PDB file of C-alpha atoms in Angstrom:
ATOM      1  CA  GLN A 151      -4.993 -12.764   9.698  1.00  0.00           C
ATOM      2  CA  LEU A 152      -3.632 -10.268   7.171  1.00  0.00           C
ATOM      3  CA  LEU A 153      -0.964 -12.750   5.971  1.00  0.00           C
ATOM      4  CA  ARG A 154      -3.641 -15.268   5.525  1.00  0.00           C
ATOM      5  CA  ARG A 155      -5.893 -12.939   3.721  1.00  0.00           C
ATOM      6  CA  ARG A 156      -2.814 -12.119   1.252  1.00  0.00           C
ATOM      7  CA  GLN A 157      -2.434 -15.826   0.861  1.00  0.00           C
ATOM      8  CA  ILE A 158      -6.152 -16.356  -0.033  1.00  0.00           C
ATOM      9  CA  VAL A 159      -6.047 -13.516  -2.590  1.00  0.00           C
ATOM     10  CA  ASP A 160      -2.985 -15.165  -4.415  1.00  0.00           C
ATOM     11  CA  MET A 161      -4.953 -18.453  -4.271  1.00  0.00           C
ATOM     12  CA  ILE A 162      -7.946 -16.920  -5.820  1.00  0.00           C
ATOM     13  CA  THR A 163      -5.792 -15.200  -8.482  1.00  0.00           C
ATOM     14  CA  ALA A 164      -4.116 -18.504  -9.317  1.00  0.00           C
ATOM     15  CA  GLU A 165      -7.403 -20.438  -9.382  1.00  0.00           C
ATOM     16  CA  SER A 166      -9.010 -17.701 -11.689  1.00  0.00           C
ATOM     17  CA  ASN A 167      -6.156 -18.072 -13.994  1.00  0.00           C
ATOM     18  CA  ARG A 168      -6.623 -21.676 -14.156  1.00  0.00           C
ATOM     19  CA  LEU A 169     -10.263 -21.491 -14.696  1.00  0.00           C
ATOM     20  CA  LYS A 170      -9.640 -19.584 -17.952  1.00  0.00           C
ATOM     21  CA  MET A 171      -7.364 -22.272 -19.366  1.00  0.00           C
ATOM     22  CA  ALA A 172      -9.156 -25.308 -17.741  1.00  0.00           C
ATOM     23  CA  PRO A 173     -11.285 -27.777 -19.863  1.00  0.00           C
ATOM     24  CA  ASP A 174     -14.946 -27.824 -19.241  1.00  0.00           C
ATOM     25  CA  ALA A 175     -14.795 -31.229 -17.265  1.00  0.00           C
ATOM     26  CA  ILE A 176     -12.819 -29.528 -14.361  1.00  0.00           C
ATOM     27  CA  LYS A 177     -14.169 -25.876 -14.474  1.00  0.00           C
ATOM     28  CA  THR A 178     -17.058 -26.598 -12.080  1.00  0.00           C
ATOM     29  CA  GLY A 179     -14.549 -27.757  -9.437  1.00  0.00           C
ATOM     30  CA  ILE A 180     -12.241 -24.823  -9.804  1.00  0.00           C
ATOM     31  CA  GLN A 181     -15.163 -22.657  -9.515  1.00  0.00           C
ATOM     32  CA  SER A 182     -16.416 -24.043  -6.257  1.00  0.00           C
ATOM     33  CA  HIS A 183     -12.812 -23.843  -4.842  1.00  0.00           C
ATOM     34  CA  ILE A 184     -12.805 -20.013  -5.863  1.00  0.00           C
ATOM     35  CA  ASP A 185     -16.263 -19.714  -4.252  1.00  0.00           C
ATOM     36  CA  TYR A 186     -14.880 -21.389  -1.068  1.00  0.00           C
ATOM     37  CA  LEU A 187     -11.892 -19.220  -0.846  1.00  0.00           C
ATOM     38  CA  LYS A 188     -14.088 -15.988  -1.378  1.00  0.00           C
ATOM     39  CA  LYS A 189     -16.104 -17.217   1.503  1.00  0.00           C
ATOM     40  CA  GLU A 190     -12.897 -17.576   3.692  1.00  0.00           C
ATOM     41  CA  MET A 191     -11.760 -14.183   2.680  1.00  0.00           C
ATOM     42  CA  ASP A 192     -14.985 -12.626   3.730  1.00  0.00           C
ATOM     43  CA  ASP A 193     -14.647 -14.283   7.063  1.00  0.00           C
ATOM     44  CA  ILE A 194     -11.178 -12.913   7.557  1.00  0.00           C
ATOM     45  CA  ASP A 195     -12.419  -9.455   6.635  1.00  0.00           C
ATOM     46  CA  LYS A 196     -15.277  -9.772   9.115  1.00  0.00           C
ATOM     47  CA  THR A 197     -12.727 -10.850  11.886  1.00  0.00           C
ATOM     48  CA  LEU A 198     -10.391  -7.987  10.789  1.00  0.00           C
ATOM     49  CA  ASP A 199     -13.171  -5.459  11.044  1.00  0.00           C
ATOM     50  CA  ASN A 200     -14.216  -6.747  14.547  1.00  0.00           C
ATOM     51  CA  LEU A 201     -10.620  -6.517  15.840  1.00  0.00           C
ATOM     52  CA  ILE A 202     -10.222  -2.783  14.492  1.00  0.00           C
ATOM     53  CA  THR A 203     -13.572  -1.630  15.891  1.00  0.00           C
ATOM     54  CA  GLU A 204     -12.695  -3.211  19.349  1.00  0.00           C
ATOM     55  CA  SER A 205      -9.647  -0.697  19.751  1.00  0.00           C
ATOM     56  CA  GLU A 206     -10.499   2.782  19.629  1.00  0.00           C
ATOM     57  CA  ILE A 207      -6.970   3.626  18.884  1.00  0.00           C
ATOM     58  CA  CYS A 208      -6.841   1.322  15.753  1.00  0.00           C
ATOM     59  CA  SER A 209     -10.205   2.436  14.422  1.00  0.00           C
ATOM     60  CA  ASN A 210      -9.126   6.224  14.720  1.00  0.00           C
ATOM     61  CA  LYS A 211      -5.865   5.493  13.111  1.00  0.00           C
ATOM     62  CA  LEU A 212      -7.672   3.561  10.236  1.00  0.00           C
ATOM     63  CA  SER A 213     -10.141   6.349   9.788  1.00  0.00           C
ATOM     64  CA  ILE A 214      -7.403   8.799   9.573  1.00  0.00           C
ATOM     65  CA  MET A 215      -5.326   6.807   7.110  1.00  0.00           C
ATOM     66  CA  THR A 216      -8.205   5.912   4.828  1.00  0.00           C
ATOM     67  CA  SER A 217      -9.254   9.692   4.612  1.00  0.00           C
ATOM     68  CA  LEU A 218      -6.467  10.162   2.282  1.00  0.00           C
ATOM     69  CA  LYS A 219      -7.802   9.635  -1.182  1.00  0.00           C
ATOM     70  CA  GLY A 220      -6.202   6.518  -2.865  1.00  0.00           C
ATOM     71  CA  LEU A 221      -5.440   4.544   0.246  1.00  0.00           C
ATOM     72  CA  GLY A 222      -8.191   2.024   0.996  1.00  0.00           C
ATOM     73  CA  ARG A 223      -9.240   0.042   3.962  1.00  0.00           C
ATOM     74  CA  VAL A 224      -7.131  -3.099   3.286  1.00  0.00           C
ATOM     75  CA  THR A 225      -4.096  -1.107   2.708  1.00  0.00           C
ATOM     76  CA  GLY A 226      -4.850   0.815   5.879  1.00  0.00           C
ATOM     77  CA  MET A 227      -4.984  -2.508   7.993  1.00  0.00           C
ATOM     78  CA  ASN A 228      -1.889  -3.385   6.320  1.00  0.00           C
ATOM     79  CA  LEU A 229      -0.171  -0.307   7.564  1.00  0.00           C
ATOM     80  CA  LEU A 230      -1.676  -0.787  11.059  1.00  0.00           C
ATOM     81  CA  ALA A 231      -0.456  -4.351  11.420  1.00  0.00           C
ATOM     82  CA  ASN A 232       3.007  -3.784   9.663  1.00  0.00           C
ATOM     83  CA  LEU A 233       3.998  -0.522  10.539  1.00  0.00           C
ATOM     84  CA  PRO A 234       3.205   0.411  14.041  1.00  0.00           C
ATOM     85  CA  GLU A 235       5.840   3.079  13.881  1.00  0.00           C
ATOM     86  CA  LEU A 236       3.672   5.343  11.660  1.00  0.00           C
ATOM     87  CA  GLY A 237       3.206   8.625  13.277  1.00  0.00           C
ATOM     88  CA  LYS A 238       6.224   8.248  15.630  1.00  0.00           C
ATOM     89  CA  LEU A 239       9.223   8.602  13.465  1.00  0.00           C
ATOM     90  CA  ASP A 240      10.396  11.529  11.213  1.00  0.00           C
ATOM     91  CA  HIS A 241       9.907  11.342   7.370  1.00  0.00           C
ATOM     92  CA  LYS A 242      13.416  10.308   6.610  1.00  0.00           C
ATOM     93  CA  LYS A 243      13.154   7.165   9.121  1.00  0.00           C
ATOM     94  CA  ILE A 244       9.624   6.167   8.055  1.00  0.00           C
ATOM     95  CA  SER A 245      10.700   6.094   4.439  1.00  0.00           C
ATOM     96  CA  ALA A 246      13.783   4.208   5.048  1.00  0.00           C
ATOM     97  CA  LEU A 247      11.953   1.906   7.367  1.00  0.00           C
ATOM     98  CA  VAL A 248       9.457   0.924   4.454  1.00  0.00           C
ATOM     99  CA  GLY A 249      12.244   0.958   1.853  1.00  0.00           C
ATOM    100  CA  VAL A 250      11.388   3.945  -0.338  1.00  0.00           C
ATOM    101  CA  CYS A 251      14.266   6.008   0.642  1.00  0.00           C
ATOM    102  CA  PRO A 252      16.652   6.633  -2.268  1.00  0.00           C
ATOM    103  CA  TYR A 253      20.176   5.561  -1.501  1.00  0.00           C
ATOM    104  CA  SER A 254      23.183   6.932  -3.672  1.00  0.00           C
ATOM    105  CA  ARG A 255      25.706   4.652  -5.463  1.00  0.00           C
ATOM    106  CA  ASP A 256      28.500   6.933  -5.458  1.00  0.00           C
ATOM    107  CA  SER A 257      32.072   5.864  -5.485  1.00  0.00           C
ATOM    108  CA  GLY A 258      35.060   8.402  -5.853  1.00  0.00           C
ATOM    109  CA  THR A 259      34.112  10.392  -9.156  1.00  0.00           C
ATOM    110  CA  TYR A 260      31.539   7.756 -10.023  1.00  0.00           C
ATOM    111  CA  ARG A 261      27.769   8.938  -9.765  1.00  0.00           C
ATOM    112  CA  GLY A 262      25.538   5.909  -9.850  1.00  0.00           C
ATOM    113  CA  LYS A 263      21.861   6.000  -9.993  1.00  0.00           C
ATOM    114  CA  ARG A 264      19.961   6.497  -6.892  1.00  0.00           C
ATOM    115  CA  ILE A 265      18.249   3.071  -5.870  1.00  0.00           C
ATOM    116  CA  ILE A 266      15.521   2.127  -3.113  1.00  0.00           C
ATOM    117  CA  TRP A 267      16.107  -1.217  -1.403  1.00  0.00           C
ATOM    118  CA  GLY A 268      15.505  -2.964   1.966  1.00  0.00           C
ATOM    119  CA  GLY A 269      12.607  -2.121   4.199  1.00  0.00           C
ATOM    120  CA  ARG A 270       9.370  -3.754   4.827  1.00  0.00           C
ATOM    121  CA  ALA A 271       8.171  -5.531   1.594  1.00  0.00           C
ATOM    122  CA  GLN A 272       4.569  -5.935   2.736  1.00  0.00           C
ATOM    123  CA  VAL A 273       4.132  -2.180   3.525  1.00  0.00           C
ATOM    124  CA  ARG A 274       5.996  -1.220   0.375  1.00  0.00           C
ATOM    125  CA  GLN A 275       3.652  -3.367  -1.811  1.00  0.00           C
ATOM    126  CA  ALA A 276       0.745  -1.919  -0.422  1.00  0.00           C
ATOM    127  CA  ILE A 277       1.789   1.565  -0.656  1.00  0.00           C
ATOM    128  CA  TYR A 278       2.877   0.982  -4.323  1.00  0.00           C
ATOM    129  CA  MET A 279      -0.895  -0.044  -4.912  1.00  0.00           C
ATOM    130  CA  ALA A 280      -2.118   3.039  -3.203  1.00  0.00           C
ATOM    131  CA  ALA A 281       0.096   5.453  -5.083  1.00  0.00           C
ATOM    132  CA  LEU A 282      -0.698   3.992  -8.118  1.00  0.00           C
ATOM    133  CA  VAL A 283      -4.415   4.720  -7.497  1.00  0.00           C
ATOM    134  CA  ALA A 284      -3.609   8.201  -5.852  1.00  0.00           C
ATOM    135  CA  SER A 285      -1.587   9.332  -8.903  1.00  0.00           C
ATOM    136  CA  ARG A 286      -4.708   9.051 -10.950  1.00  0.00           C
ATOM    137  CA  HIS A 287      -7.479  10.211  -8.313  1.00  0.00           C
ATOM    138  CA  ASN A 288      -5.724  12.431  -5.600  1.00  0.00           C
ATOM    139  CA  VAL A 289      -5.335  15.707  -6.969  1.00  0.00           C
ATOM    140  CA  LEU A 290      -2.336  16.510  -4.909  1.00  0.00           C
ATOM    141  CA  ILE A 291      -0.318  13.230  -5.887  1.00  0.00           C
ATOM    142  CA  LYS A 292      -1.510  13.439  -9.375  1.00  0.00           C
ATOM    143  CA  ASN A 293      -0.027  16.838  -9.808  1.00  0.00           C
ATOM    144  CA  PHE A 294       3.155  15.924  -8.148  1.00  0.00           C
ATOM    145  CA  TYR A 295       3.386  12.647 -10.420  1.00  0.00           C
ATOM    146  CA  GLU A 296       2.694  14.659 -13.590  1.00  0.00           C
ATOM    147  CA  ARG A 297       5.401  17.362 -12.420  1.00  0.00           C
ATOM    148  CA  LEU A 298       7.981  14.638 -12.146  1.00  0.00           C
ATOM    149  CA  LEU A 299       6.983  13.135 -15.668  1.00  0.00           C
ATOM    150  CA  GLU A 300       7.307  16.661 -17.098  1.00  0.00           C
ATOM    151  CA  LYS A 301      10.933  17.014 -15.818  1.00  0.00           C
ATOM    152  CA  GLY A 302      11.739  13.785 -17.506  1.00  0.00           C
ATOM    153  CA  LYS A 303      11.606  11.162 -14.692  1.00  0.00           C
ATOM    154  CA  PRO A 304      10.837   7.674 -15.673  1.00  0.00           C
ATOM    155  CA  LYS A 305       7.386   6.584 -14.530  1.00  0.00           C
ATOM    156  CA  LYS A 306       8.563   4.072 -11.973  1.00  0.00           C
ATOM    157  CA  VAL A 307      10.898   6.701 -10.403  1.00  0.00           C
ATOM    158  CA  ALA A 308       7.911   9.189 -10.219  1.00  0.00           C
ATOM    159  CA  LEU A 309       5.644   6.520  -8.763  1.00  0.00           C
ATOM    160  CA  VAL A 310       8.273   5.649  -5.988  1.00  0.00           C
ATOM    161  CA  ALA A 311       8.494   9.496  -5.160  1.00  0.00           C
ATOM    162  CA  CYS A 312       4.628   9.443  -4.863  1.00  0.00           C
ATOM    163  CA  MET A 313       4.861   6.516  -2.496  1.00  0.00           C
ATOM    164  CA  ARG A 314       7.255   8.382  -0.559  1.00  0.00           C
ATOM    165  CA  LYS A 315       5.229  11.620  -0.447  1.00  0.00           C
ATOM    166  CA  MET A 316       2.049   9.496   0.480  1.00  0.00           C
ATOM    167  CA  LEU A 317       4.036   7.839   3.441  1.00  0.00           C
ATOM    168  CA  VAL A 318       5.264  11.285   4.584  1.00  0.00           C
ATOM    169  CA  ILE A 319       1.847  12.554   4.428  1.00  0.00           C
ATOM    170  CA  LEU A 320       0.314   9.548   6.252  1.00  0.00           C
ATOM    171  CA  ASN A 321       2.847   9.771   9.005  1.00  0.00           C
ATOM    172  CA  ALA A 322       2.136  13.414   9.562  1.00  0.00           C
ATOM    173  CA  MET A 323      -1.551  12.894   9.651  1.00  0.00           C
ATOM    174  CA  VAL A 324      -1.242   9.856  12.236  1.00  0.00           C
ATOM    175  CA  ARG A 325       1.260  11.943  14.302  1.00  0.00           C
ATOM    176  CA  ASP A 326      -1.096  15.063  14.514  1.00  0.00           C
ATOM    177  CA  ASN A 327      -4.287  13.075  14.590  1.00  0.00           C
ATOM    178  CA  ARG A 328      -5.697  14.855  11.782  1.00  0.00           C
ATOM    179  CA  HIS A 329      -7.842  13.663   8.676  1.00  0.00           C
ATOM    180  CA  TRP A 330      -6.894  14.465   5.253  1.00  0.00           C
ATOM    181  CA  ASP A 331      -7.543  18.032   4.214  1.00  0.00           C
ATOM    182  CA  PRO A 332      -6.387  18.839   0.637  1.00  0.00           C
ATOM    183  CA  GLU A 333      -6.382  22.582   1.413  1.00  0.00           C
ATOM    184  CA  PHE A 334      -3.905  22.000   4.303  1.00  0.00           C
TER     185      PHE A 334
END
């Protein structure tokens, strides 16, 4: 269901872009297709909500994850479906599994840049968007992001570090069955 939802979001985006450039003669057809796709997405959202509420475990995990400011319901559902290991692995393994763990590119005396690669692309994309929101609205992540920028880190590097930090926090929250508490 999540894969189909993602496909529909992509189609809505493509059709919306076409609508901007389309001649008046075909705008109504494109708009009716967008309306149909939005209805389909609403149906999928209802189905996903029903599946989650039927499972007490999934409902509880989603409630815990979405208590972290910056992480929404869709991202939480993505993590539930595509990262069932959340809460069961240590912070290094979960970071590597998602693909936000930096790897060195050293050889002999050469010291290359650290890069991230591999992992689960769908989860990484979802965490990226959540980290982008959290770097503006979650006090802890925002302060962490700003500290990295002050140290001279490029914005993308700082954002990936925020992704990793959020993932580690989420992992601990699910493991300990605790909702987000900024004071903790």
